[in-house]
Structure formats: C-alpha cells, structure tokens
Amino acid sequence: MKQITIDSASAMQQLGEQIGHNLRPHDLLLLEGDLGAGKTTLTKGIARALGIRRPVKSPTFTIVREYREGKLPLFHMDMYRLEDGDTASLDLEAYLQEDGVVIMEWPNFVQTELPPEYLTIAIERDDTDLDSTRRIVKVSATGQRYEELLQQL
C-alpha cells in the first residue's frame, strides 16, 4: 500500500495522469471515497493520460460513461445507484472483457461481482483541516499486475 498526500485538485489530476500513463487494456481501478472526495477529478487526469479530450463527468446518474476516443477506451462507472448490486443490467463482465480500462466508483455495492485482481484507490479528506483541499490517497494492489502498477507510482 502507498499513501500519497494531495494538496489540490490539480495535484489530484496529476496523480491521475501518472496512473493513466501506466494503464493497459483490461485494467480495473476501484475508487473509494465520500462524495466530493476527488474520485472524478482523479479520473479526469487518467482520461487525459489516455488521450481523451472531451470533458469527463461523474457517472452518478448514468451509471456508466464511455470514452472511446483515446488510446484506450475508458469506462467510468458509478455502482452507487445499482439496486441490490444488480450488475446483470449493466453487463459488467462485457466491460471488463473490452480492450479498455474500467474505473469503478462505489465498488462495495458490487464486491461479489468483481474479478480477483484490481487496484484500489481510497481518497480521504484530511481530518486535521476540514476546510482544506488536502486529500490522503491510499493505493493498494490485489494481484501481480496491480502490484507492478503500484510500484510505478
């Protein structure tokens, strides 16, 4: 596990770019954090590194936003609104088999449907200063591929 302190939204996007430059087809990133923690901001940086030029928005109400114009397709998902973890209506397996990258917010709602390997990125607010934009980012790997990715950060 690596812990990284981020002091601004631009620094969060830079971390996303660093991660994005090291991604490969079929990679799965799980994003954890409260509303407004910076999950979509991190995803914007990842998208930029993948060559995606259109604006990246939160998938809160659409469940999945697809960005196919980069060097790798990006599938940005929000599992919060799935009723009872119903991934059948989403066809999660099909997205995971595409030659793209899946970024999933609120993965705890579909934990039993996840493959055995992934990178988890937990974003927490700095409790010492609630008005601060500072975030604590904890990155952990499950599986050999993601251990390698973690070492590149």
Short mmCIF file of N, CA and C in Angstrom, two decimals:
data_model
loop_
_atom_site.label_atom_id
_atom_site.label_comp_id
_atom_site.label_asym_id
_atom_site.label_seq_id
_atom_site.Cartn_x
_atom_site.Cartn_y
_atom_site.Cartn_z
N MET A 1 0.85 -1.18 0.00
CA MET A 1 0.00 0.00 0.00
C MET A 1 0.89 1.23 0.00
N LYS A 2 0.48 2.22 -0.79
CA LYS A 2 1.17 3.51 -0.80
C LYS A 2 0.20 4.58 -0.35
N GLN A 3 0.70 5.51 0.42
CA GLN A 3 -0.10 6.64 0.86
C GLN A 3 0.50 7.91 0.29
N ILE A 4 -0.35 8.72 -0.35
CA ILE A 4 0.10 9.93 -1.02
C ILE A 4 -0.75 11.09 -0.52
N THR A 5 -0.11 12.20 -0.15
CA THR A 5 -0.83 13.40 0.25
C THR A 5 -0.97 14.30 -0.97
N ILE A 6 -2.19 14.72 -1.24
CA ILE A 6 -2.52 15.57 -2.38
C ILE A 6 -3.03 16.90 -1.82
N ASP A 7 -2.48 18.01 -2.31
CA ASP A 7 -2.84 19.32 -1.76
C ASP A 7 -3.82 20.13 -2.59
N SER A 8 -4.16 19.68 -3.79
CA SER A 8 -5.05 20.48 -4.64
C SER A 8 -5.71 19.60 -5.69
N ALA A 9 -6.73 20.15 -6.34
CA ALA A 9 -7.39 19.43 -7.42
C ALA A 9 -6.43 19.19 -8.58
N SER A 10 -5.58 20.15 -8.87
CA SER A 10 -4.62 19.97 -9.97
C SER A 10 -3.62 18.86 -9.64
N ALA A 11 -3.22 18.76 -8.37
CA ALA A 11 -2.31 17.68 -7.97
C ALA A 11 -3.02 16.32 -8.06
N MET A 12 -4.33 16.30 -7.80
CA MET A 12 -5.10 15.05 -7.93
C MET A 12 -5.14 14.64 -9.40
N GLN A 13 -5.33 15.61 -10.29
CA GLN A 13 -5.33 15.28 -11.72
C GLN A 13 -3.95 14.81 -12.16
N GLN A 14 -2.90 15.40 -11.62
CA GLN A 14 -1.54 14.96 -11.97
C GLN A 14 -1.30 13.51 -11.53
N LEU A 15 -1.79 13.15 -10.35
CA LEU A 15 -1.70 11.77 -9.90
C LEU A 15 -2.45 10.86 -10.87
N GLY A 16 -3.63 11.30 -11.29
CA GLY A 16 -4.40 10.54 -12.27
C GLY A 16 -3.63 10.34 -13.56
N GLU A 17 -2.95 11.38 -14.02
CA GLU A 17 -2.14 11.26 -15.24
C GLU A 17 -1.02 10.25 -15.05
N GLN A 18 -0.38 10.30 -13.90
CA GLN A 18 0.70 9.34 -13.62
C GLN A 18 0.17 7.91 -13.67
N ILE A 19 -0.97 7.69 -13.08
CA ILE A 19 -1.59 6.37 -13.11
C ILE A 19 -1.97 6.01 -14.55
N GLY A 20 -2.60 6.94 -15.24
CA GLY A 20 -3.09 6.69 -16.59
C GLY A 20 -2.01 6.31 -17.58
N HIS A 21 -0.83 6.89 -17.44
CA HIS A 21 0.27 6.57 -18.36
C HIS A 21 0.74 5.12 -18.22
N ASN A 22 0.40 4.47 -17.12
CA ASN A 22 0.85 3.10 -16.87
C ASN A 22 -0.25 2.05 -17.05
N LEU A 23 -1.41 2.47 -17.51
CA LEU A 23 -2.53 1.54 -17.64
C LEU A 23 -2.46 0.75 -18.94
N ARG A 24 -3.07 -0.44 -18.89
CA ARG A 24 -3.11 -1.34 -20.04
C ARG A 24 -4.55 -1.82 -20.24
N PRO A 25 -4.84 -2.41 -21.40
CA PRO A 25 -6.18 -2.96 -21.60
C PRO A 25 -6.56 -3.94 -20.49
N HIS A 26 -7.81 -3.89 -20.10
CA HIS A 26 -8.42 -4.77 -19.09
C HIS A 26 -8.09 -4.37 -17.65
N ASP A 27 -7.39 -3.25 -17.44
CA ASP A 27 -7.12 -2.82 -16.07
C ASP A 27 -8.41 -2.37 -15.40
N LEU A 28 -8.50 -2.65 -14.11
CA LEU A 28 -9.67 -2.30 -13.30
C LEU A 28 -9.20 -1.51 -12.09
N LEU A 29 -9.72 -0.28 -11.96
CA LEU A 29 -9.40 0.58 -10.83
C LEU A 29 -10.67 0.81 -10.02
N LEU A 30 -10.59 0.56 -8.73
CA LEU A 30 -11.72 0.78 -7.83
C LEU A 30 -11.47 2.05 -7.04
N LEU A 31 -12.40 3.00 -7.12
CA LEU A 31 -12.24 4.27 -6.42
C LEU A 31 -13.19 4.31 -5.23
N GLU A 32 -12.63 4.60 -4.07
CA GLU A 32 -13.42 4.71 -2.85
C GLU A 32 -13.25 6.11 -2.29
N GLY A 33 -14.31 6.65 -1.72
CA GLY A 33 -14.24 7.97 -1.11
C GLY A 33 -15.62 8.59 -1.04
N ASP A 34 -15.78 9.50 -0.09
CA ASP A 34 -17.06 10.18 0.08
C ASP A 34 -17.37 11.05 -1.13
N LEU A 35 -18.61 11.53 -1.19
CA LEU A 35 -18.99 12.48 -2.23
C LEU A 35 -18.06 13.69 -2.14
N GLY A 36 -17.56 14.13 -3.27
CA GLY A 36 -16.70 15.30 -3.29
C GLY A 36 -15.26 15.04 -2.88
N ALA A 37 -14.89 13.78 -2.70
CA ALA A 37 -13.53 13.46 -2.26
C ALA A 37 -12.49 13.70 -3.35
N GLY A 38 -12.90 13.55 -4.62
CA GLY A 38 -11.96 13.75 -5.71
C GLY A 38 -11.87 12.58 -6.68
N LYS A 39 -12.83 11.68 -6.62
CA LYS A 39 -12.79 10.50 -7.50
C LYS A 39 -12.86 10.88 -8.97
N THR A 40 -13.79 11.78 -9.32
CA THR A 40 -13.91 12.20 -10.71
C THR A 40 -12.74 13.07 -11.12
N THR A 41 -12.21 13.86 -10.22
CA THR A 41 -11.02 14.68 -10.52
C THR A 41 -9.84 13.78 -10.86
N LEU A 42 -9.65 12.72 -10.11
CA LEU A 42 -8.60 11.74 -10.41
C LEU A 42 -8.84 11.11 -11.78
N THR A 43 -10.09 10.77 -12.06
CA THR A 43 -10.44 10.15 -13.34
C THR A 43 -10.16 11.10 -14.50
N LYS A 44 -10.35 12.40 -14.31
CA LYS A 44 -10.03 13.37 -15.36
C LYS A 44 -8.56 13.29 -15.74
N GLY A 45 -7.69 13.16 -14.76
CA GLY A 45 -6.27 13.03 -15.04
C GLY A 45 -5.94 11.74 -15.77
N ILE A 46 -6.58 10.66 -15.37
CA ILE A 46 -6.38 9.37 -16.05
C ILE A 46 -6.82 9.49 -17.50
N ALA A 47 -7.98 10.10 -17.72
CA ALA A 47 -8.50 10.28 -19.08
C ALA A 47 -7.54 11.10 -19.93
N ARG A 48 -7.01 12.15 -19.37
CA ARG A 48 -6.06 12.99 -20.11
C ARG A 48 -4.85 12.17 -20.54
N ALA A 49 -4.34 11.34 -19.64
CA ALA A 49 -3.18 10.50 -19.97
C ALA A 49 -3.52 9.48 -21.07
N LEU A 50 -4.78 9.09 -21.15
CA LEU A 50 -5.21 8.14 -22.18
C LEU A 50 -5.53 8.83 -23.50
N GLY A 51 -5.40 10.15 -23.54
CA GLY A 51 -5.65 10.89 -24.77
C GLY A 51 -7.10 11.25 -24.99
N ILE A 52 -7.90 11.20 -23.95
CA ILE A 52 -9.32 11.55 -24.06
C ILE A 52 -9.44 13.06 -23.90
N ARG A 53 -10.05 13.70 -24.88
CA ARG A 53 -10.12 15.16 -24.90
C ARG A 53 -11.45 15.73 -24.44
N ARG A 54 -12.52 14.97 -24.55
CA ARG A 54 -13.80 15.56 -24.15
C ARG A 54 -13.91 15.59 -22.63
N PRO A 55 -14.77 16.46 -22.12
CA PRO A 55 -14.89 16.60 -20.66
C PRO A 55 -15.33 15.30 -19.98
N VAL A 56 -14.69 15.00 -18.88
CA VAL A 56 -15.05 13.82 -18.07
C VAL A 56 -15.97 14.28 -16.96
N LYS A 57 -17.12 13.62 -16.88
CA LYS A 57 -18.11 13.97 -15.87
C LYS A 57 -18.39 12.77 -14.98
N SER A 58 -18.91 13.04 -13.81
CA SER A 58 -19.27 11.96 -12.90
C SER A 58 -20.38 11.11 -13.52
N PRO A 59 -20.29 9.79 -13.37
CA PRO A 59 -21.34 8.92 -13.91
C PRO A 59 -22.49 8.68 -12.94
N THR A 60 -22.67 9.55 -11.96
CA THR A 60 -23.62 9.33 -10.89
C THR A 60 -25.01 8.94 -11.38
N PHE A 61 -25.55 9.66 -12.35
CA PHE A 61 -26.92 9.40 -12.78
C PHE A 61 -27.01 8.52 -14.02
N THR A 62 -25.89 8.27 -14.68
CA THR A 62 -25.91 7.45 -15.89
C THR A 62 -25.37 6.05 -15.65
N ILE A 63 -24.78 5.80 -14.53
CA ILE A 63 -24.12 4.56 -14.11
C ILE A 63 -22.81 4.33 -14.87
N VAL A 64 -22.81 4.48 -16.20
CA VAL A 64 -21.57 4.30 -16.97
C VAL A 64 -21.42 5.44 -17.97
N ARG A 65 -20.24 6.02 -18.00
CA ARG A 65 -19.87 6.97 -19.07
C ARG A 65 -18.75 6.32 -19.86
N GLU A 66 -18.94 6.26 -21.16
CA GLU A 66 -17.95 5.64 -22.04
C GLU A 66 -17.18 6.71 -22.79
N TYR A 67 -15.87 6.57 -22.80
CA TYR A 67 -14.97 7.46 -23.54
C TYR A 67 -14.12 6.57 -24.43
N ARG A 68 -14.43 6.55 -25.72
CA ARG A 68 -13.78 5.61 -26.63
C ARG A 68 -12.75 6.25 -27.55
N GLU A 69 -12.54 7.56 -27.44
CA GLU A 69 -11.68 8.22 -28.41
C GLU A 69 -10.20 8.27 -28.04
N GLY A 70 -9.80 7.77 -26.92
CA GLY A 70 -8.40 7.80 -26.51
C GLY A 70 -7.62 6.61 -27.03
N LYS A 71 -6.37 6.50 -26.57
CA LYS A 71 -5.56 5.34 -26.99
C LYS A 71 -6.08 4.04 -26.38
N LEU A 72 -6.80 4.16 -25.28
CA LEU A 72 -7.54 3.04 -24.69
C LEU A 72 -8.94 3.55 -24.35
N PRO A 73 -9.99 2.78 -24.61
CA PRO A 73 -11.31 3.19 -24.14
C PRO A 73 -11.33 3.25 -22.61
N LEU A 74 -12.12 4.17 -22.10
CA LEU A 74 -12.27 4.33 -20.65
C LEU A 74 -13.74 4.19 -20.32
N PHE A 75 -14.04 3.33 -19.36
CA PHE A 75 -15.40 3.12 -18.90
C PHE A 75 -15.45 3.55 -17.43
N HIS A 76 -16.10 4.68 -17.18
CA HIS A 76 -16.17 5.26 -15.84
C HIS A 76 -17.54 4.91 -15.26
N MET A 77 -17.55 4.13 -14.19
CA MET A 77 -18.78 3.58 -13.63
C MET A 77 -19.03 4.07 -12.21
N ASP A 78 -20.30 4.17 -11.89
CA ASP A 78 -20.72 4.51 -10.53
C ASP A 78 -21.73 3.45 -10.09
N MET A 79 -21.33 2.61 -9.16
CA MET A 79 -22.17 1.49 -8.74
C MET A 79 -23.18 1.87 -7.66
N TYR A 80 -23.14 3.11 -7.20
CA TYR A 80 -23.98 3.53 -6.08
C TYR A 80 -25.47 3.32 -6.37
N ARG A 81 -25.90 3.56 -7.59
CA ARG A 81 -27.32 3.51 -7.92
C ARG A 81 -27.81 2.14 -8.39
N LEU A 82 -26.93 1.17 -8.46
CA LEU A 82 -27.38 -0.16 -8.85
C LEU A 82 -28.20 -0.76 -7.71
N GLU A 83 -29.39 -1.17 -8.02
CA GLU A 83 -30.25 -1.75 -7.00
C GLU A 83 -29.78 -3.15 -6.63
N ASP A 84 -29.53 -3.36 -5.38
CA ASP A 84 -29.14 -4.68 -4.85
C ASP A 84 -27.94 -5.27 -5.58
N GLY A 85 -27.03 -4.41 -6.04
CA GLY A 85 -25.84 -4.91 -6.72
C GLY A 85 -26.15 -5.63 -8.02
N ASP A 86 -27.24 -5.25 -8.69
CA ASP A 86 -27.68 -5.91 -9.92
C ASP A 86 -26.79 -5.53 -11.09
N THR A 87 -25.71 -6.28 -11.28
CA THR A 87 -24.79 -5.99 -12.38
C THR A 87 -25.25 -6.62 -13.69
N ALA A 88 -26.26 -7.48 -13.65
CA ALA A 88 -26.74 -8.10 -14.89
C ALA A 88 -27.25 -7.03 -15.85
N SER A 89 -27.97 -6.03 -15.34
CA SER A 89 -28.49 -4.98 -16.20
C SER A 89 -27.36 -4.11 -16.76
N LEU A 90 -26.24 -4.09 -16.10
CA LEU A 90 -25.08 -3.31 -16.54
C LEU A 90 -24.20 -4.10 -17.50
N ASP A 91 -24.19 -5.41 -17.39
CA ASP A 91 -23.30 -6.30 -18.14
C ASP A 91 -21.85 -5.95 -17.84
N LEU A 92 -21.54 -5.94 -16.56
CA LEU A 92 -20.20 -5.61 -16.08
C LEU A 92 -19.13 -6.48 -16.74
N GLU A 93 -19.42 -7.74 -16.90
CA GLU A 93 -18.45 -8.67 -17.48
C GLU A 93 -18.04 -8.23 -18.89
N ALA A 94 -18.98 -7.74 -19.67
CA ALA A 94 -18.67 -7.29 -21.03
C ALA A 94 -17.70 -6.11 -21.01
N TYR A 95 -17.90 -5.18 -20.10
CA TYR A 95 -16.97 -4.05 -19.98
C TYR A 95 -15.58 -4.52 -19.57
N LEU A 96 -15.53 -5.47 -18.66
CA LEU A 96 -14.24 -5.96 -18.19
C LEU A 96 -13.48 -6.73 -19.27
N GLN A 97 -14.20 -7.26 -20.24
CA GLN A 97 -13.56 -8.01 -21.32
C GLN A 97 -13.14 -7.12 -22.49
N GLU A 98 -13.64 -5.89 -22.54
CA GLU A 98 -13.25 -4.98 -23.62
C GLU A 98 -11.78 -4.59 -23.45
N ASP A 99 -11.17 -4.14 -24.54
CA ASP A 99 -9.77 -3.72 -24.51
C ASP A 99 -9.64 -2.29 -24.01
N GLY A 100 -10.23 -2.02 -22.86
CA GLY A 100 -10.18 -0.70 -22.29
C GLY A 100 -9.86 -0.76 -20.81
N VAL A 101 -10.07 0.36 -20.15
CA VAL A 101 -9.83 0.50 -18.72
C VAL A 101 -11.17 0.76 -18.04
N VAL A 102 -11.43 0.07 -16.95
CA VAL A 102 -12.65 0.30 -16.17
C VAL A 102 -12.26 0.99 -14.87
N ILE A 103 -12.89 2.14 -14.63
CA ILE A 103 -12.75 2.85 -13.36
C ILE A 103 -14.11 2.80 -12.69
N MET A 104 -14.15 2.24 -11.50
CA MET A 104 -15.41 1.99 -10.82
C MET A 104 -15.46 2.73 -9.49
N GLU A 105 -16.45 3.62 -9.36
CA GLU A 105 -16.71 4.28 -8.09
C GLU A 105 -17.73 3.46 -7.31
N TRP A 106 -17.64 3.50 -6.00
CA TRP A 106 -18.52 2.77 -5.09
C TRP A 106 -18.52 1.27 -5.38
N PRO A 107 -17.36 0.65 -5.47
CA PRO A 107 -17.29 -0.78 -5.80
C PRO A 107 -17.86 -1.69 -4.71
N ASN A 108 -18.02 -1.18 -3.51
CA ASN A 108 -18.54 -2.01 -2.42
C ASN A 108 -19.95 -2.52 -2.71
N PHE A 109 -20.67 -1.85 -3.62
CA PHE A 109 -22.03 -2.29 -3.95
C PHE A 109 -22.04 -3.51 -4.87
N VAL A 110 -20.90 -3.84 -5.46
CA VAL A 110 -20.83 -5.00 -6.37
C VAL A 110 -19.63 -5.88 -6.03
N GLN A 111 -19.21 -5.86 -4.80
CA GLN A 111 -17.99 -6.55 -4.37
C GLN A 111 -17.96 -8.02 -4.79
N THR A 112 -19.08 -8.70 -4.71
CA THR A 112 -19.10 -10.12 -5.05
C THR A 112 -18.99 -10.38 -6.55
N GLU A 113 -19.17 -9.34 -7.36
CA GLU A 113 -19.11 -9.48 -8.82
C GLU A 113 -17.73 -9.14 -9.39
N LEU A 114 -16.83 -8.69 -8.55
CA LEU A 114 -15.53 -8.22 -9.05
C LEU A 114 -14.59 -9.38 -9.36
N PRO A 115 -13.72 -9.17 -10.35
CA PRO A 115 -12.69 -10.18 -10.61
C PRO A 115 -11.69 -10.21 -9.45
N PRO A 116 -10.81 -11.20 -9.41
CA PRO A 116 -9.92 -11.35 -8.26
C PRO A 116 -8.78 -10.33 -8.19
N GLU A 117 -8.51 -9.59 -9.27
CA GLU A 117 -7.38 -8.65 -9.27
C GLU A 117 -7.83 -7.26 -9.68
N TYR A 118 -7.30 -6.23 -8.96
CA TYR A 118 -7.64 -4.84 -9.25
C TYR A 118 -6.76 -3.92 -8.41
N LEU A 119 -6.81 -2.63 -8.74
CA LEU A 119 -6.11 -1.61 -7.97
C LEU A 119 -7.17 -0.80 -7.24
N THR A 120 -7.02 -0.64 -5.93
CA THR A 120 -7.95 0.15 -5.14
C THR A 120 -7.31 1.48 -4.79
N ILE A 121 -8.07 2.56 -5.03
CA ILE A 121 -7.61 3.90 -4.71
C ILE A 121 -8.64 4.52 -3.77
N ALA A 122 -8.27 4.67 -2.51
CA ALA A 122 -9.16 5.25 -1.49
C ALA A 122 -8.74 6.69 -1.25
N ILE A 123 -9.70 7.61 -1.37
CA ILE A 123 -9.42 9.03 -1.21
C ILE A 123 -10.15 9.51 0.04
N GLU A 124 -9.38 10.11 0.95
CA GLU A 124 -9.95 10.59 2.22
C GLU A 124 -9.63 12.07 2.38
N ARG A 125 -10.54 12.78 2.98
CA ARG A 125 -10.29 14.18 3.33
C ARG A 125 -9.32 14.22 4.50
N ASP A 126 -8.54 15.28 4.57
CA ASP A 126 -7.62 15.47 5.69
C ASP A 126 -8.44 15.92 6.90
N ASP A 127 -8.57 15.05 7.89
CA ASP A 127 -9.39 15.35 9.07
C ASP A 127 -8.84 16.47 9.93
N THR A 128 -7.58 16.83 9.75
CA THR A 128 -6.99 17.88 10.59
C THR A 128 -7.42 19.27 10.16
N ASP A 129 -7.91 19.42 8.91
CA ASP A 129 -8.35 20.73 8.41
C ASP A 129 -9.51 20.51 7.45
N LEU A 130 -10.73 20.61 7.96
CA LEU A 130 -11.91 20.29 7.16
C LEU A 130 -12.15 21.27 6.02
N ASP A 131 -11.56 22.47 6.09
CA ASP A 131 -11.70 23.44 5.01
C ASP A 131 -10.65 23.25 3.91
N SER A 132 -9.72 22.39 4.13
CA SER A 132 -8.61 22.19 3.21
C SER A 132 -9.02 21.35 2.00
N THR A 133 -8.30 21.54 0.90
CA THR A 133 -8.48 20.69 -0.28
C THR A 133 -7.55 19.48 -0.20
N ARG A 134 -6.79 19.38 0.88
CA ARG A 134 -5.84 18.28 1.04
C ARG A 134 -6.58 16.95 1.15
N ARG A 135 -6.04 15.97 0.43
CA ARG A 135 -6.59 14.62 0.45
C ARG A 135 -5.47 13.63 0.74
N ILE A 136 -5.84 12.56 1.40
CA ILE A 136 -4.93 11.43 1.63
C ILE A 136 -5.39 10.33 0.68
N VAL A 137 -4.51 9.91 -0.21
CA VAL A 137 -4.83 8.89 -1.20
C VAL A 137 -4.08 7.62 -0.82
N LYS A 138 -4.82 6.54 -0.61
CA LYS A 138 -4.22 5.25 -0.27
C LYS A 138 -4.45 4.30 -1.44
N VAL A 139 -3.36 3.83 -2.00
CA VAL A 139 -3.42 2.96 -3.17
C VAL A 139 -2.96 1.57 -2.76
N SER A 140 -3.79 0.57 -3.03
CA SER A 140 -3.42 -0.81 -2.70
C SER A 140 -3.71 -1.72 -3.89
N ALA A 141 -2.92 -2.76 -3.97
CA ALA A 141 -2.98 -3.68 -5.11
C ALA A 141 -3.48 -5.04 -4.68
N THR A 142 -4.30 -5.64 -5.53
CA THR A 142 -4.73 -7.02 -5.36
C THR A 142 -4.37 -7.74 -6.65
N GLY A 143 -3.33 -8.56 -6.61
CA GLY A 143 -2.88 -9.28 -7.79
C GLY A 143 -1.55 -8.76 -8.33
N GLN A 144 -0.83 -9.62 -9.03
CA GLN A 144 0.51 -9.31 -9.52
C GLN A 144 0.54 -8.10 -10.46
N ARG A 145 -0.38 -8.03 -11.40
CA ARG A 145 -0.40 -6.90 -12.34
C ARG A 145 -0.50 -5.58 -11.59
N TYR A 146 -1.32 -5.55 -10.56
CA TYR A 146 -1.55 -4.31 -9.84
C TYR A 146 -0.44 -4.01 -8.84
N GLU A 147 0.27 -5.03 -8.39
CA GLU A 147 1.49 -4.80 -7.60
C GLU A 147 2.51 -4.07 -8.47
N GLU A 148 2.63 -4.48 -9.73
CA GLU A 148 3.54 -3.81 -10.67
C GLU A 148 3.12 -2.36 -10.88
N LEU A 149 1.83 -2.15 -11.07
CA LEU A 149 1.31 -0.80 -11.27
C LEU A 149 1.56 0.07 -10.04
N LEU A 150 1.36 -0.49 -8.87
CA LEU A 150 1.60 0.23 -7.63
C LEU A 150 3.06 0.66 -7.52
N GLN A 151 3.98 -0.19 -7.92
CA GLN A 151 5.40 0.14 -7.85
C GLN A 151 5.77 1.29 -8.79
N GLN A 152 4.97 1.52 -9.82
CA GLN A 152 5.25 2.58 -10.77
C GLN A 152 4.79 3.94 -10.28
N LEU A 153 4.10 3.98 -9.17
CA LEU A 153 3.63 5.27 -8.62
C LEU A 153 4.68 5.90 -7.74
#
